[in-house]
XYZ file of C-alpha atoms in Angstrom:
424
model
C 37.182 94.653 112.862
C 36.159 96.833 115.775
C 32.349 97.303 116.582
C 30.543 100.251 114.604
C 26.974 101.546 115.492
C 24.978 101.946 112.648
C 24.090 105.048 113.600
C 27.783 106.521 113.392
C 28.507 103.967 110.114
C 24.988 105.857 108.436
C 25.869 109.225 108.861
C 25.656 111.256 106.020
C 28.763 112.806 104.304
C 27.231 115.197 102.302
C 24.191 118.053 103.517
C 22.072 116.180 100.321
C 22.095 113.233 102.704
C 21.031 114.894 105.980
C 17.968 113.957 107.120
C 15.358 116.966 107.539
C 16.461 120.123 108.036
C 15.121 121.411 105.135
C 14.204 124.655 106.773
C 18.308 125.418 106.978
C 19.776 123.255 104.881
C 17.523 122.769 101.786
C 18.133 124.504 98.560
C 18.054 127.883 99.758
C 18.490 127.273 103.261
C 20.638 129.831 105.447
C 22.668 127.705 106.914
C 23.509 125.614 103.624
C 24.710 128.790 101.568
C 26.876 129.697 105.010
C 28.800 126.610 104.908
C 28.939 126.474 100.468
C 30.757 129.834 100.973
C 33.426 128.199 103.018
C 33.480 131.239 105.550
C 31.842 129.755 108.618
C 31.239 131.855 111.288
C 31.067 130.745 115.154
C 27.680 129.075 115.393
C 25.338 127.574 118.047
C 23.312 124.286 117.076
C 19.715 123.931 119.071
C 17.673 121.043 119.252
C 16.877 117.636 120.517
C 18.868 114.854 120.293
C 19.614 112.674 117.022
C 18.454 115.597 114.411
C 22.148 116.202 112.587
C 23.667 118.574 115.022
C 27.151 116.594 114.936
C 26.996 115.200 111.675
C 26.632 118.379 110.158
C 29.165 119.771 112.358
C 31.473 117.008 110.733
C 30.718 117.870 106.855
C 31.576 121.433 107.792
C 35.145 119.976 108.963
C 35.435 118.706 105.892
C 34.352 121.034 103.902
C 36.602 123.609 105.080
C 39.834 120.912 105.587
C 40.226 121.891 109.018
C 40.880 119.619 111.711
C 37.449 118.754 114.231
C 38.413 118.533 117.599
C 35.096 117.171 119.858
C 34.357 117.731 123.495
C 31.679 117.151 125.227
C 30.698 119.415 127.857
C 29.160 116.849 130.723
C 33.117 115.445 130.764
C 35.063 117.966 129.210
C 37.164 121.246 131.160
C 38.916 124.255 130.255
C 42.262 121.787 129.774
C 40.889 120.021 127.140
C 40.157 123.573 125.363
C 43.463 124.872 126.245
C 44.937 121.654 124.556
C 42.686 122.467 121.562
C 43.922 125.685 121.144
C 47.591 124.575 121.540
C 47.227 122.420 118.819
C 47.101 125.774 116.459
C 50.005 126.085 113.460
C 50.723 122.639 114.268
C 51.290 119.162 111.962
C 48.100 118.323 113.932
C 45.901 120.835 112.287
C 47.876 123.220 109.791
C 44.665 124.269 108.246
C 43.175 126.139 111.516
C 41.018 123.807 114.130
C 37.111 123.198 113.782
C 36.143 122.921 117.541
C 32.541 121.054 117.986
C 31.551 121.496 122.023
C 28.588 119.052 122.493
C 25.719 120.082 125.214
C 27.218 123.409 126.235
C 24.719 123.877 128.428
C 26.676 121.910 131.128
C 29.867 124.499 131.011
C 29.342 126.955 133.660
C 29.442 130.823 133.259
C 33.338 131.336 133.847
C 34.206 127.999 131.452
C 31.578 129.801 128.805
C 33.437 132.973 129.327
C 37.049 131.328 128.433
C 35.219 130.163 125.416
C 35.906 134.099 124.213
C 39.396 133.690 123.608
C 38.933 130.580 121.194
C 35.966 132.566 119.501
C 37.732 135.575 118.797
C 40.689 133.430 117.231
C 40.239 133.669 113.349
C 42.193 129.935 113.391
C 39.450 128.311 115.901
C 35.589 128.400 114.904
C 33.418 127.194 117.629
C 30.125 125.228 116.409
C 28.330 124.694 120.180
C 25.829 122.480 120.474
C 22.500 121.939 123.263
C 19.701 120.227 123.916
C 18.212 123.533 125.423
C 17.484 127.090 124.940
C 20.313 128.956 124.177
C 18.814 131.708 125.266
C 18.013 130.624 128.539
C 21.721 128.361 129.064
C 24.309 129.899 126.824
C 26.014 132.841 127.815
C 25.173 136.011 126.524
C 28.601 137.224 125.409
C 29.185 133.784 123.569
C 25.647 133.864 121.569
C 26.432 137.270 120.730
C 29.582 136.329 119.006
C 28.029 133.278 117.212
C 24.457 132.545 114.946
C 22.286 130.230 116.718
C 20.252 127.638 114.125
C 17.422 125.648 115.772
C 17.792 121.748 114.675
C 14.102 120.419 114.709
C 12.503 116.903 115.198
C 12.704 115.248 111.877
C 9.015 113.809 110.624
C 8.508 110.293 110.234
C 8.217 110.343 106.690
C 11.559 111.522 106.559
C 12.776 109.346 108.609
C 11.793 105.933 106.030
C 14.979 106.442 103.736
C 17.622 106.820 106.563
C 15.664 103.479 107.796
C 15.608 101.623 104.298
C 19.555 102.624 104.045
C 20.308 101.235 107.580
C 18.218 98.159 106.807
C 20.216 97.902 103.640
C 23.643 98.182 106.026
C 22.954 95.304 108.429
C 21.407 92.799 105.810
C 25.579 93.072 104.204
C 26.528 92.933 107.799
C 24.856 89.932 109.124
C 24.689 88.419 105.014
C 20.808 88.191 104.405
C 17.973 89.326 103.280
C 15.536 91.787 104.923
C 12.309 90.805 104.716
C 9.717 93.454 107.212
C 6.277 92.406 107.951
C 4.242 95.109 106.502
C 4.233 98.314 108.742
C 7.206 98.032 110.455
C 9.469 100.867 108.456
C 6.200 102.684 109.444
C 6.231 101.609 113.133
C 10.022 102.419 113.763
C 9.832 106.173 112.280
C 6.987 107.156 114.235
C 8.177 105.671 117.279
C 11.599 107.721 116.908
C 10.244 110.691 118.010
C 12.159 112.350 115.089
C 15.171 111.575 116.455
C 16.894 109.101 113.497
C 19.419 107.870 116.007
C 16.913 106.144 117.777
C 15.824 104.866 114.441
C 19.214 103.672 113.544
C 19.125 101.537 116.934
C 15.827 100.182 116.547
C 16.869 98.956 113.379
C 19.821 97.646 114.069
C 18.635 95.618 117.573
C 15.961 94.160 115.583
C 18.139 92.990 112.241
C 20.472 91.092 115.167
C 17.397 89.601 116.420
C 15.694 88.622 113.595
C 14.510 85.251 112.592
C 16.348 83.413 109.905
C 13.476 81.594 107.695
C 15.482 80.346 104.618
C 17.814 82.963 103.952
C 15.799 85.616 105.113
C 16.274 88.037 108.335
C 12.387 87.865 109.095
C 11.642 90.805 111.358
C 7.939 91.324 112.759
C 5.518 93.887 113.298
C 5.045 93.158 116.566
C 8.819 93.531 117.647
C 9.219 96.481 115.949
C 6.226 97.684 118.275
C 7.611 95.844 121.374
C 11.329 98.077 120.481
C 9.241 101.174 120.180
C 7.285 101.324 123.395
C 7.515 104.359 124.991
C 10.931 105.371 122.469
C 8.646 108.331 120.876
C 8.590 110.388 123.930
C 10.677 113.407 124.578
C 10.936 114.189 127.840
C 13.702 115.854 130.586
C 12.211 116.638 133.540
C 14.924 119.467 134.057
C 14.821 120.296 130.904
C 13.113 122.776 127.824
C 10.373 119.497 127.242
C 8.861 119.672 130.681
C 7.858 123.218 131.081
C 6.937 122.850 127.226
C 4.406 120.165 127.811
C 3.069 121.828 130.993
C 2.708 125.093 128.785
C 0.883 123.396 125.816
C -1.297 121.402 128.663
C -2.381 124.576 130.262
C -2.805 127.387 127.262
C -5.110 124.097 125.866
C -7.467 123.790 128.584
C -7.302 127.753 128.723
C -8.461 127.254 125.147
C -11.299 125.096 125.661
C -9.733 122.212 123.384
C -10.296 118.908 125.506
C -8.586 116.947 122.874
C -5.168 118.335 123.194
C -5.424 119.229 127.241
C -6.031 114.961 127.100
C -2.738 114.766 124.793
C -0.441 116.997 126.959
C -1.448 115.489 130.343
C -1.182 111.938 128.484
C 2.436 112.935 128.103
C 3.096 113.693 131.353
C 1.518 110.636 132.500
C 3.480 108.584 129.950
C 6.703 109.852 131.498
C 5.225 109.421 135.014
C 5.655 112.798 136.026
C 2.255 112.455 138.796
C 3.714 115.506 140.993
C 3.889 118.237 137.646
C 0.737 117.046 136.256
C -1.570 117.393 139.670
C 0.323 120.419 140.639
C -0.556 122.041 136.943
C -3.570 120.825 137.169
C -4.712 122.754 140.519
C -3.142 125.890 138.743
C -5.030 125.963 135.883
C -8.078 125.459 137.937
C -7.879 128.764 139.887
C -5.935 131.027 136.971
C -8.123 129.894 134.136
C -11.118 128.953 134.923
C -11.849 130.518 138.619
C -14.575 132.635 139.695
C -16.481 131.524 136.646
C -16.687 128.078 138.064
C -15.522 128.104 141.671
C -16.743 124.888 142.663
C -13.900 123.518 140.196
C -11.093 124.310 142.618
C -12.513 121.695 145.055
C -13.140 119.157 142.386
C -9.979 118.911 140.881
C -8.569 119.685 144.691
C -10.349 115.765 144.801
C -9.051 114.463 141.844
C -5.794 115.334 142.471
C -5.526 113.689 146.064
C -7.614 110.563 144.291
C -4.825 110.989 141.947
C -1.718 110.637 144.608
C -3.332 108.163 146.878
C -4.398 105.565 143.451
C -0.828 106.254 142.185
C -0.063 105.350 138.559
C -1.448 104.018 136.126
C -4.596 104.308 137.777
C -4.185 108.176 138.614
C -4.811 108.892 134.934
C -8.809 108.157 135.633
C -8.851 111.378 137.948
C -7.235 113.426 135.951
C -8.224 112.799 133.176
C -12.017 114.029 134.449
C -10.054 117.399 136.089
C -8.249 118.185 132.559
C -11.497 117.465 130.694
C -14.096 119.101 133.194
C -11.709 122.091 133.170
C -11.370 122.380 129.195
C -15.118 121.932 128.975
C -16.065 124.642 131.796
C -16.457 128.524 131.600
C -13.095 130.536 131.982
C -12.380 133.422 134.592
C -8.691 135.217 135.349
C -10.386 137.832 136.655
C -9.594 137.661 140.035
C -6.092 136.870 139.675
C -5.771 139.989 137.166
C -6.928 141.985 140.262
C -4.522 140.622 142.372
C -2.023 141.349 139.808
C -2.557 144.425 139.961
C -2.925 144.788 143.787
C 0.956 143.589 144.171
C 2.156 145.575 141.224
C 0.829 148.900 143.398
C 1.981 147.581 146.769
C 5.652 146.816 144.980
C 5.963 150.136 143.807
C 5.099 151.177 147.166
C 1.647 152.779 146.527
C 0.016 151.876 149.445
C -0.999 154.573 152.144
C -2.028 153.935 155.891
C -5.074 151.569 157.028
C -8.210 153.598 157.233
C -8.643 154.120 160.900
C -11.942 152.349 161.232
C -10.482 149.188 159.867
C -7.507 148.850 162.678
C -7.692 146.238 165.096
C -9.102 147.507 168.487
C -5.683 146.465 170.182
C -4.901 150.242 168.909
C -7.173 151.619 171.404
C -5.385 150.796 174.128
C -2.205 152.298 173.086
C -3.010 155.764 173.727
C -5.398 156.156 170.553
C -8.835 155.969 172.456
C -10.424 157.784 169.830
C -14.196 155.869 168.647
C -13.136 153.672 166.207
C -15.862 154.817 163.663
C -16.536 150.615 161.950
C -19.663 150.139 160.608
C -20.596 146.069 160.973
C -21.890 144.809 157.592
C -24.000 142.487 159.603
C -26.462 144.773 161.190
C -27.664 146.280 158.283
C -29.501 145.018 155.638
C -28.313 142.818 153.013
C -25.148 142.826 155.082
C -24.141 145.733 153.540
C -22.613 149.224 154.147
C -20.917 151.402 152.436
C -17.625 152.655 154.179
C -14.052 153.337 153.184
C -11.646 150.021 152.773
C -9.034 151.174 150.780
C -6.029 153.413 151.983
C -6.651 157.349 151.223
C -4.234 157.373 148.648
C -6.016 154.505 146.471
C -9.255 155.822 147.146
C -11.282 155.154 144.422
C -9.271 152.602 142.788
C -11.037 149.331 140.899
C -8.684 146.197 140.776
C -11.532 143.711 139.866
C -13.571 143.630 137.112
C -16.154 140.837 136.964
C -15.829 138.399 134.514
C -18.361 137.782 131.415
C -19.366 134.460 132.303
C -22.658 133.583 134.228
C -21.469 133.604 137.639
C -19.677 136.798 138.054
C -22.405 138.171 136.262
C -25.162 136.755 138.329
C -22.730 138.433 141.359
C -22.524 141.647 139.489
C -26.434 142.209 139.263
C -27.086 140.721 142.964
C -24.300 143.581 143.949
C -25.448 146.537 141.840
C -29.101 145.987 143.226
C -27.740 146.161 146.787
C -24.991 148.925 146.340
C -27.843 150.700 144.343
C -30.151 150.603 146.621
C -28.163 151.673 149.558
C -26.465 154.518 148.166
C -29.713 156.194 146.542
C-alpha cells in the first residue's frame, strides 16, 4: 500500500469535522449556509497555511458532485486551465468542474485576467486560495467576481481532538498503544501555530519514533518539545507576517506597552530577521518618540550598531534595552507631522520664491547687487531676530506645533520669553 500522510488520511469529510472555523462554518456561519444551499458562488479562501482552505474546498466538490480539478499556482500555467476547461460536458466531469487554484498569489496579472473566462462559465466555479491579502495580490476584476472568506489560525484547544484522532490513526498503523507523557497533546497544539497540518506531522514523526516499552508506543514530553522548537512561528519575510509583526512591534512601543514591543521584536529575533528589527527600531525612535526624547535617536542609533557588530543571539541584549527604553519614554510625532505637512504644500506646488535676504550671496554677483537685507541671529541677543523665512505666499503659515511632553514644552516657554521679549 502506497505511503499516506496523516495529514491528507485525517482530513475531514464533513464541515462538522473541520477544525475551527467556527466564525464561517459553525451553525450559522456564512460560508456553511452558502455551501448547504448547493449554489456556490466563485470564492476566494485567505489565510495561513494548514487552517482547512483545501479540505473544505474538497467537501464542497462533493457536496455539489462535481469533479475538483487542483492546481497550484507556484507550478501551474494557463495550459493546465485551458485543459480544465476542456474537460467541460465530458465523461470526465458531466456534472460541471469544481476548479481549486492553490496560492494564487503567484499567477501574474494577465494569467489572473484569463481566470475571467473560467469565472464567468456557469459549468466552472473557481474557489482560489492564498496565503496573502487578497486585496493587496489578487486581481481586482477576479475578487470582484468572487466572495473572499478569511481562514484564521485555529487555537490550540482546538487543535487537541484533530491530535487525539491522528494519535488514534498511527497507533492502528504501527499496531500499539499510545501512551503520552503528560503534556505532550498540550505541547504539540501550541507549538502548531494553529496550523493542524503541522500538528498532524508532529504527531505522526513522533508515533514512528516512539519507544516500544511492552506493547506500548511510549512518546515523551521532551520530544514532543524537541519536534516543536521553533514550529509555532509564522513568518515570510516577503510576505503579509513580516510587515504584520513590524506593525504590531511599532503601534506597541507607540503605545507605551513594553510587554508586547518585547513580544513582537522577540519574533523577529526568533526568525532572525536582525536587518527589519534594527531598521524598525531606528524608525520608531524618531516618528514616535522624537523631540520628546531626542537623546533616544543616538541611543538606539548605539544599540543598533552593538546589535549588527554582536550578531545573533547576542544582538537581542541591545535591543531589547532600545524596544524597552523606547516603550517606557515620552512620545513626540510632532516634528514629523510638520514635515508632513511641509511636503504635502511643496507637492501641490505651494511654494513661492526664497525671500531675498535668505539667497546665497553668489546672487550678488550676477547682476543683482542690491544689499542683501540678512539680519545674523548671532549678533543680537539671545541669538535671535525676527525676520521673514518663509516664501511670501506661506507667510504666516505654522507647520509645527510643539508637543505636550516636557521637552518641547520646556522649548516652548524658553522661545515665547525670547520671541516675547523681542517683539514688544
Amino acid at each position: 500500500m502506497a505511503y499516506r500522510p496523516l495529514a491528507d488520511e485525517i482530513r475531514p469529510a464533513s464541515l462538522d469535522d473541520v477544525v475551527g472555523q467556527k466564525h464561517i462554518l459553525g451553525a450559522d456561519g456564512l460560508l456553511r449556509r452558502i455551501i448547504e444551499s448547493g449554489s456556490i458562488p466563485n470564492l476566494v479562501f485567505y489565510g495561513p497555511s494548514g487552517t482547512g482552505k483545501t479540505t473544505v474546498a474538497n467537501i464542497i466538490a462533493a457536496r455539489t458532485n462535481r469533479t475538483l480539478r487542483r492546481i497550484n499556482a507556484t507550478t501551474g500555467s494557463l495550459s493546465d486551465v485551458k485543459d480544465v476547461i476542456g474537460e467541460v460536458g465530458t465523461m470526465m466531469a458531466p456534472n460541471g468542474i469544481l476548479l481549486y487554484l492553490d496560492e494564487i498569489q503567484y499567477f501574474n496579472k494577465k494569467q489572473q485576467q484569463s481566470l475571467l473566462e473560467v469565472i464567468e462559465r456557469g459549468d466552472v466555479t473557481l474557489i482560489a486560495s492564498t496565503t496573502e491579502n487578497p486585496y493587496f495580490y489578487v486581481y481586482n476584476a477576479v475578487l470582484s467576481r468572487s466572495t473572499v472568506f478569511e481562514f484564521k489560525p485555529v487555537e490550540a484547544g482546538e487543535v487537541l481532538p484533530a491530535i487525539d484522532r491522528g494519535v488514534s490513526i498511527m497507533a492502528k498503523r504501527l499496531g500499539g498503544v499510545a501512551e503520552f507523557e503528560d503534556g505532550v497533546r498540550e505541547a504539540i497544539a501550541s507549538s502548531c501555530g494553529g496550523d493542524v497540518r503541522k500538528a498532524m506531522n508532529a504527531v505522526e514523526l513522533l508515533m514512528n519514533a516512539a519507544a516500544r516499552q511492552r506493547g506500548k508506543l511510549v512518546v515523551s514530553l521532551e520530544d514532543a518539545r524537541l519536534v516543536a522548537q521553533r514550529s509555532a512561528m509564522r513568518y515570510d519575510r516577503a510576505g503579509d507576517d513580516h510587515y504584520d509583526i513590524l506593525s504590531a512591534l511599532q503601534k506597541s512601543i507607540r503605545g507605551s506597552d513594553p510587554d508586547a514591543a518585547c513580544h513582537y521584536l522577540a519574533r523577529l529575533l526568533e526568525a532572525g530577521d536582525l536587518i527589519s528589527a534594527c531598521r524598525r527600531l531606528m524608525v520608531i525612535a524618531c516618528e514616535d518618540v522624537g523631540l520628546a526624547y531626542p537623546q533616544v535617536i543616538p541611543i538606539v542609533k548605539a544599540c543598533v550598531d552593538a546589535a549588527n557588530m554582536l550578531g545573533l543571539p547576542e544582538a537581542r541584549i541591545p535591543l531589547g534595552d532600545a524596544a524597552v527604553l523606547m516603550a517606557t519614554a515620552p512620545k513626540s510625532n510632532s516634528a514629523h507631522i510638520a514635515l508632513d505637512e511641509a511636503m504635502a504644500d511643496v507637492r501641490t506646488g505651494k511654494t513661492g520664491d526664497y525671500p531675498r535676504h535668505l539667497q546665497n550671496k553668489h546672487a550678488d554677483s550676477a547682476g543683482m547687487e542690491r544689499e542683501q537685507g540678512y539680519l545674523y541671529p548671532h549678533d543680537f541677543p539671545n541669538h535671535y531676530v525676527k525676520q521673514q523665512y518663509l516664501p511670501d505666499r506661506l507667510k504666516g503659515v505654522h507647520y509645527y506645533v510643539y508637543g505636550e511632553n516636557k521637552t518641547e514644552q520646556a522649548a516652548k516657554r524658553y522661545w515665547d520669553e525670547i520671541k516675547g521679549k523681542e517683539e514688544g
